[in-house]
């Protein structure tokens, strides 16, 4: 049985808000989430899940509301915890994490932990929603670790190329529990 999971990397956030959980979308992000709605309208979506972070939920909210679907928060789909403090040199930190999936700051998560958490969540989604079309509001790093799990050629360079692509859609097609196809969609080119 085929299950499609459409991961939606959130639209542009307000970077002036340094609280990862409550960071809202910018004005541009609020406008750009309509691209997500337009993309998903003909996909026969059955379920909308999301990271509990505001920017991820708000990116899929317009679509969910237009289709009378509840957004179900899933804690395991949250973005990785960097540290308890704001990181000014995010580029160096990020590159080091991609070079060493076990590297983390004292109060953060390594990419291996993020990947394991997200893959466990995907397994639960497939088991619970087998044969359905599912949307997941997500984040750039979390989503990139998922792609890397199924396609080891996706690394820091590919992550860096999509760093500012918001929103972004990645469709994973599963036959039972095996990922058989990954499609990436740049909504600004459609």
PDB file of C-alpha atoms in Angstrom:
ATOM      1  CA  UNK A   1       0.000   0.000   0.000  1.00  0.00           C
ATOM      2  CA  UNK A   2       1.385   3.409  -1.012  1.00  0.00           C
ATOM      3  CA  UNK A   3       1.636   6.271   1.474  1.00  0.00           C
ATOM      4  CA  UNK A   4       2.653   9.786   0.428  1.00  0.00           C
ATOM      5  CA  UNK A   5       4.061  12.180   3.005  1.00  0.00           C
ATOM      6  CA  UNK A   6       4.475  15.796   1.920  1.00  0.00           C
ATOM      7  CA  UNK A   7       6.923  17.555   4.219  1.00  0.00           C
ATOM      8  CA  UNK A   8       6.436  21.314   4.099  1.00  0.00           C
ATOM      9  CA  UNK A   9       9.438  23.303   5.233  1.00  0.00           C
ATOM     10  CA  UNK A  10       7.985  26.412   6.855  1.00  0.00           C
ATOM     11  CA  UNK A  11       7.759  29.780   5.125  1.00  0.00           C
ATOM     12  CA  UNK A  12      10.025  32.692   6.076  1.00  0.00           C
ATOM     13  CA  UNK A  13      10.019  33.332   9.850  1.00  0.00           C
ATOM     14  CA  UNK A  14      10.523  36.526  11.804  1.00  0.00           C
ATOM     15  CA  UNK A  15      14.219  36.204  12.701  1.00  0.00           C
ATOM     16  CA  UNK A  16      13.941  39.006  15.244  1.00  0.00           C
ATOM     17  CA  UNK A  17      12.065  36.573  17.497  1.00  0.00           C
ATOM     18  CA  UNK A  18      14.801  34.326  18.935  1.00  0.00           C
ATOM     19  CA  UNK A  19      12.372  31.955  20.675  1.00  0.00           C
ATOM     20  CA  UNK A  20      12.369  28.820  18.547  1.00  0.00           C
ATOM     21  CA  UNK A  21       8.948  27.576  19.676  1.00  0.00           C
ATOM     22  CA  UNK A  22       6.977  30.820  19.291  1.00  0.00           C
ATOM     23  CA  UNK A  23       8.821  32.301  16.262  1.00  0.00           C
ATOM     24  CA  UNK A  24       6.064  33.449  13.904  1.00  0.00           C
ATOM     25  CA  UNK A  25       6.084  33.912  10.150  1.00  0.00           C
ATOM     26  CA  UNK A  26       7.216  37.203   8.661  1.00  0.00           C
ATOM     27  CA  UNK A  27       4.840  39.201   6.455  1.00  0.00           C
ATOM     28  CA  UNK A  28       6.507  37.556   3.444  1.00  0.00           C
ATOM     29  CA  UNK A  29       6.076  34.143   5.087  1.00  0.00           C
ATOM     30  CA  UNK A  30       2.365  34.747   5.660  1.00  0.00           C
ATOM     31  CA  UNK A  31       1.990  35.659   1.984  1.00  0.00           C
ATOM     32  CA  UNK A  32       4.150  32.757   0.721  1.00  0.00           C
ATOM     33  CA  UNK A  33       2.206  30.099   2.619  1.00  0.00           C
ATOM     34  CA  UNK A  34      -0.481  30.534  -0.049  1.00  0.00           C
ATOM     35  CA  UNK A  35       1.986  28.789  -2.406  1.00  0.00           C
ATOM     36  CA  UNK A  36       1.750  25.764  -0.118  1.00  0.00           C
ATOM     37  CA  UNK A  37      -2.045  25.861  -0.195  1.00  0.00           C
ATOM     38  CA  UNK A  38      -2.089  26.096  -3.994  1.00  0.00           C
ATOM     39  CA  UNK A  39       0.398  23.214  -4.329  1.00  0.00           C
ATOM     40  CA  UNK A  40      -1.531  20.885  -2.010  1.00  0.00           C
ATOM     41  CA  UNK A  41      -5.073  21.570  -3.234  1.00  0.00           C
ATOM     42  CA  UNK A  42      -5.151  18.713  -5.778  1.00  0.00           C
ATOM     43  CA  UNK A  43      -3.182  16.172  -3.704  1.00  0.00           C
ATOM     44  CA  UNK A  44      -6.165  14.583  -1.911  1.00  0.00           C
ATOM     45  CA  UNK A  45      -4.668  15.165   1.524  1.00  0.00           C
ATOM     46  CA  UNK A  46      -6.196  13.071   4.315  1.00  0.00           C
ATOM     47  CA  UNK A  47      -4.249  14.254   7.366  1.00  0.00           C
ATOM     48  CA  UNK A  48      -2.287  17.380   8.385  1.00  0.00           C
ATOM     49  CA  UNK A  49       0.419  16.944  11.010  1.00  0.00           C
ATOM     50  CA  UNK A  50       3.009  19.476  12.094  1.00  0.00           C
ATOM     51  CA  UNK A  51       5.918  20.272  14.289  1.00  0.00           C
ATOM     52  CA  UNK A  52       4.401  22.096  17.272  1.00  0.00           C
ATOM     53  CA  UNK A  53       6.525  25.176  16.483  1.00  0.00           C
ATOM     54  CA  UNK A  54       4.371  28.156  15.464  1.00  0.00           C
ATOM     55  CA  UNK A  55       6.069  28.876  12.112  1.00  0.00           C
ATOM     56  CA  UNK A  56       5.578  25.270  10.927  1.00  0.00           C
ATOM     57  CA  UNK A  57       1.946  25.114  12.042  1.00  0.00           C
ATOM     58  CA  UNK A  58       1.143  28.515  10.547  1.00  0.00           C
ATOM     59  CA  UNK A  59       2.655  27.509   7.183  1.00  0.00           C
ATOM     60  CA  UNK A  60       0.128  24.659   6.778  1.00  0.00           C
ATOM     61  CA  UNK A  61      -2.748  26.428   8.580  1.00  0.00           C
ATOM     62  CA  UNK A  62      -4.223  28.135   5.485  1.00  0.00           C
ATOM     63  CA  UNK A  63      -4.424  24.796   3.640  1.00  0.00           C
ATOM     64  CA  UNK A  64      -5.856  22.967   6.665  1.00  0.00           C
ATOM     65  CA  UNK A  65      -8.518  25.592   7.296  1.00  0.00           C
ATOM     66  CA  UNK A  66      -9.603  25.717   3.648  1.00  0.00           C
ATOM     67  CA  UNK A  67     -10.049  21.938   3.699  1.00  0.00           C
ATOM     68  CA  UNK A  68     -11.591  21.642   7.180  1.00  0.00           C
ATOM     69  CA  UNK A  69      -8.663  19.550   8.409  1.00  0.00           C
ATOM     70  CA  UNK A  70      -7.311  19.692  11.945  1.00  0.00           C
ATOM     71  CA  UNK A  71      -3.583  20.307  12.372  1.00  0.00           C
ATOM     72  CA  UNK A  72      -2.276  17.614  14.702  1.00  0.00           C
ATOM     73  CA  UNK A  73       0.970  18.634  16.444  1.00  0.00           C
ATOM     74  CA  UNK A  74       3.648  15.931  16.613  1.00  0.00           C
ATOM     75  CA  UNK A  75       6.460  16.745  19.040  1.00  0.00           C
ATOM     76  CA  UNK A  76       8.960  14.441  17.291  1.00  0.00           C
ATOM     77  CA  UNK A  77       8.742  16.559  14.108  1.00  0.00           C
ATOM     78  CA  UNK A  78      10.107  19.667  15.874  1.00  0.00           C
ATOM     79  CA  UNK A  79      13.291  21.371  14.700  1.00  0.00           C
ATOM     80  CA  UNK A  80      16.562  20.421  16.337  1.00  0.00           C
ATOM     81  CA  UNK A  81      17.538  22.165  19.516  1.00  0.00           C
ATOM     82  CA  UNK A  82      20.725  24.139  18.837  1.00  0.00           C
ATOM     83  CA  UNK A  83      21.396  25.383  22.378  1.00  0.00           C
ATOM     84  CA  UNK A  84      19.746  27.446  25.099  1.00  0.00           C
ATOM     85  CA  UNK A  85      21.428  30.552  23.647  1.00  0.00           C
ATOM     86  CA  UNK A  86      21.099  32.175  20.198  1.00  0.00           C
ATOM     87  CA  UNK A  87      23.967  31.152  17.866  1.00  0.00           C
ATOM     88  CA  UNK A  88      25.453  34.091  15.942  1.00  0.00           C
ATOM     89  CA  UNK A  89      27.757  32.031  13.664  1.00  0.00           C
ATOM     90  CA  UNK A  90      25.133  29.555  12.524  1.00  0.00           C
ATOM     91  CA  UNK A  91      27.021  28.699   9.307  1.00  0.00           C
ATOM     92  CA  UNK A  92      30.103  27.338  11.090  1.00  0.00           C
ATOM     93  CA  UNK A  93      27.991  25.504  13.643  1.00  0.00           C
ATOM     94  CA  UNK A  94      25.796  23.952  10.959  1.00  0.00           C
ATOM     95  CA  UNK A  95      28.732  22.848   8.823  1.00  0.00           C
ATOM     96  CA  UNK A  96      30.375  21.192  11.816  1.00  0.00           C
ATOM     97  CA  UNK A  97      27.157  19.309  12.599  1.00  0.00           C
ATOM     98  CA  UNK A  98      26.952  17.999   9.031  1.00  0.00           C
ATOM     99  CA  UNK A  99      30.599  16.900   9.172  1.00  0.00           C
ATOM    100  CA  UNK A 100      29.982  15.078  12.472  1.00  0.00           C
ATOM    101  CA  UNK A 101      26.399  13.856  13.036  1.00  0.00           C
ATOM    102  CA  UNK A 102      27.280  13.386  16.732  1.00  0.00           C
ATOM    103  CA  UNK A 103      28.409  17.001  17.328  1.00  0.00           C
ATOM    104  CA  UNK A 104      26.239  19.157  19.565  1.00  0.00           C
ATOM    105  CA  UNK A 105      26.496  22.064  21.948  1.00  0.00           C
ATOM    106  CA  UNK A 106      26.035  21.467  25.678  1.00  0.00           C
ATOM    107  CA  UNK A 107      22.286  22.123  25.636  1.00  0.00           C
ATOM    108  CA  UNK A 108      21.470  21.020  22.086  1.00  0.00           C
ATOM    109  CA  UNK A 109      20.847  18.020  19.852  1.00  0.00           C
ATOM    110  CA  UNK A 110      23.156  16.417  17.325  1.00  0.00           C
ATOM    111  CA  UNK A 111      21.879  15.673  13.824  1.00  0.00           C
ATOM    112  CA  UNK A 112      21.846  11.932  14.560  1.00  0.00           C
ATOM    113  CA  UNK A 113      19.372  12.525  17.406  1.00  0.00           C
ATOM    114  CA  UNK A 114      17.221  14.738  15.186  1.00  0.00           C
ATOM    115  CA  UNK A 115      17.277  12.144  12.406  1.00  0.00           C
ATOM    116  CA  UNK A 116      16.406   9.234  14.722  1.00  0.00           C
ATOM    117  CA  UNK A 117      13.538  11.193  16.277  1.00  0.00           C
ATOM    118  CA  UNK A 118      12.078  12.167  12.891  1.00  0.00           C
ATOM    119  CA  UNK A 119      12.448   8.693  11.367  1.00  0.00           C
ATOM    120  CA  UNK A 120      10.664   7.202  14.406  1.00  0.00           C
ATOM    121  CA  UNK A 121       7.856   9.714  13.844  1.00  0.00           C
ATOM    122  CA  UNK A 122       7.639   8.770  10.151  1.00  0.00           C
ATOM    123  CA  UNK A 123       7.354   5.086  11.080  1.00  0.00           C
ATOM    124  CA  UNK A 124       4.433   5.927  13.374  1.00  0.00           C
ATOM    125  CA  UNK A 125       2.773   8.037  10.666  1.00  0.00           C
ATOM    126  CA  UNK A 126       3.048   5.224   8.111  1.00  0.00           C
ATOM    127  CA  UNK A 127       1.641   2.693  10.572  1.00  0.00           C
ATOM    128  CA  UNK A 128      -1.273   4.928  11.588  1.00  0.00           C
ATOM    129  CA  UNK A 129      -2.050   6.455   8.160  1.00  0.00           C
ATOM    130  CA  UNK A 130      -1.123   3.653   5.751  1.00  0.00           C
ATOM    131  CA  UNK A 131      -2.328   4.342   2.213  1.00  0.00           C
ATOM    132  CA  UNK A 132      -3.105   7.983   2.971  1.00  0.00           C
ATOM    133  CA  UNK A 133      -1.736  11.308   1.738  1.00  0.00           C
ATOM    134  CA  UNK A 134      -0.247  13.140   4.692  1.00  0.00           C
ATOM    135  CA  UNK A 135       1.109  16.682   5.127  1.00  0.00           C
ATOM    136  CA  UNK A 136       3.747  17.442   7.770  1.00  0.00           C
ATOM    137  CA  UNK A 137       4.690  21.023   8.688  1.00  0.00           C
ATOM    138  CA  UNK A 138       8.446  20.855   9.136  1.00  0.00           C
ATOM    139  CA  UNK A 139      11.803  22.633   9.353  1.00  0.00           C
ATOM    140  CA  UNK A 140      14.914  22.883   7.172  1.00  0.00           C
ATOM    141  CA  UNK A 141      17.381  20.954   9.310  1.00  0.00           C
ATOM    142  CA  UNK A 142      14.931  18.309  10.505  1.00  0.00           C
ATOM    143  CA  UNK A 143      13.722  17.725   6.944  1.00  0.00           C
ATOM    144  CA  UNK A 144      17.288  17.602   5.619  1.00  0.00           C
ATOM    145  CA  UNK A 145      18.201  14.844   8.087  1.00  0.00           C
ATOM    146  CA  UNK A 146      15.204  12.845   6.857  1.00  0.00           C
ATOM    147  CA  UNK A 147      16.319  13.198   3.240  1.00  0.00           C
ATOM    148  CA  UNK A 148      19.841  12.176   4.306  1.00  0.00           C
ATOM    149  CA  UNK A 149      18.470   9.021   5.963  1.00  0.00           C
ATOM    150  CA  UNK A 150      16.975   7.820   2.670  1.00  0.00           C
ATOM    151  CA  UNK A 151      19.576   9.414   0.346  1.00  0.00           C
ATOM    152  CA  UNK A 152      23.096   9.565   1.815  1.00  0.00           C
ATOM    153  CA  UNK A 153      24.238  11.876  -1.025  1.00  0.00           C
ATOM    154  CA  UNK A 154      22.236  14.686   0.622  1.00  0.00           C
ATOM    155  CA  UNK A 155      24.730  16.457   2.888  1.00  0.00           C
ATOM    156  CA  UNK A 156      25.885  19.884   3.967  1.00  0.00           C
ATOM    157  CA  UNK A 157      26.205  21.247   0.415  1.00  0.00           C
ATOM    158  CA  UNK A 158      22.604  20.323  -0.435  1.00  0.00           C
ATOM    159  CA  UNK A 159      21.418  21.627   2.939  1.00  0.00           C
ATOM    160  CA  UNK A 160      23.220  24.914   2.294  1.00  0.00           C
ATOM    161  CA  UNK A 161      21.576  25.202  -1.151  1.00  0.00           C
ATOM    162  CA  UNK A 162      18.073  25.089   0.383  1.00  0.00           C
ATOM    163  CA  UNK A 163      18.881  27.071   3.522  1.00  0.00           C
ATOM    164  CA  UNK A 164      16.888  30.109   2.386  1.00  0.00           C
ATOM    165  CA  UNK A 165      14.265  28.262   0.324  1.00  0.00           C
ATOM    166  CA  UNK A 166      11.097  28.794   2.345  1.00  0.00           C
ATOM    167  CA  UNK A 167       8.594  27.316   1.945  1.00  0.00           C
ATOM    168  CA  UNK A 168       9.863  24.103   0.357  1.00  0.00           C
ATOM    169  CA  UNK A 169       8.078  20.792  -0.275  1.00  0.00           C
ATOM    170  CA  UNK A 170       9.592  17.318  -0.243  1.00  0.00           C
ATOM    171  CA  UNK A 171       7.350  14.366  -1.085  1.00  0.00           C
ATOM    172  CA  UNK A 172       8.318  10.923   0.206  1.00  0.00           C
ATOM    173  CA  UNK A 173       6.483   7.973  -1.334  1.00  0.00           C
ATOM    174  CA  UNK A 174       6.454   4.766   0.688  1.00  0.00           C
ATOM    175  CA  UNK A 175       5.470   1.287  -0.433  1.00  0.00           C
ATOM    176  CA  UNK A 176       4.572  -0.249   2.914  1.00  0.00           C
ATOM    177  CA  UNK A 177       7.543   1.017   5.009  1.00  0.00           C
ATOM    178  CA  UNK A 178      10.117   1.349   2.200  1.00  0.00           C
ATOM    179  CA  UNK A 179      10.790   4.796   0.742  1.00  0.00           C
ATOM    180  CA  UNK A 180      10.585   4.283  -3.021  1.00  0.00           C
ATOM    181  CA  UNK A 181      10.729   7.884  -4.244  1.00  0.00           C
ATOM    182  CA  UNK A 182      11.668  11.396  -3.107  1.00  0.00           C
ATOM    183  CA  UNK A 183      10.486  14.454  -5.052  1.00  0.00           C
ATOM    184  CA  UNK A 184      11.525  18.008  -4.178  1.00  0.00           C
ATOM    185  CA  UNK A 185       9.436  21.022  -5.201  1.00  0.00           C
ATOM    186  CA  UNK A 186      10.560  24.637  -5.344  1.00  0.00           C
ATOM    187  CA  UNK A 187       7.229  26.436  -5.117  1.00  0.00           C
ATOM    188  CA  UNK A 188       8.718  29.659  -6.468  1.00  0.00           C
ATOM    189  CA  UNK A 189       9.463  27.940  -9.805  1.00  0.00           C
ATOM    190  CA  UNK A 190       6.034  26.404 -10.302  1.00  0.00           C
TER     191      UNK A 190
END
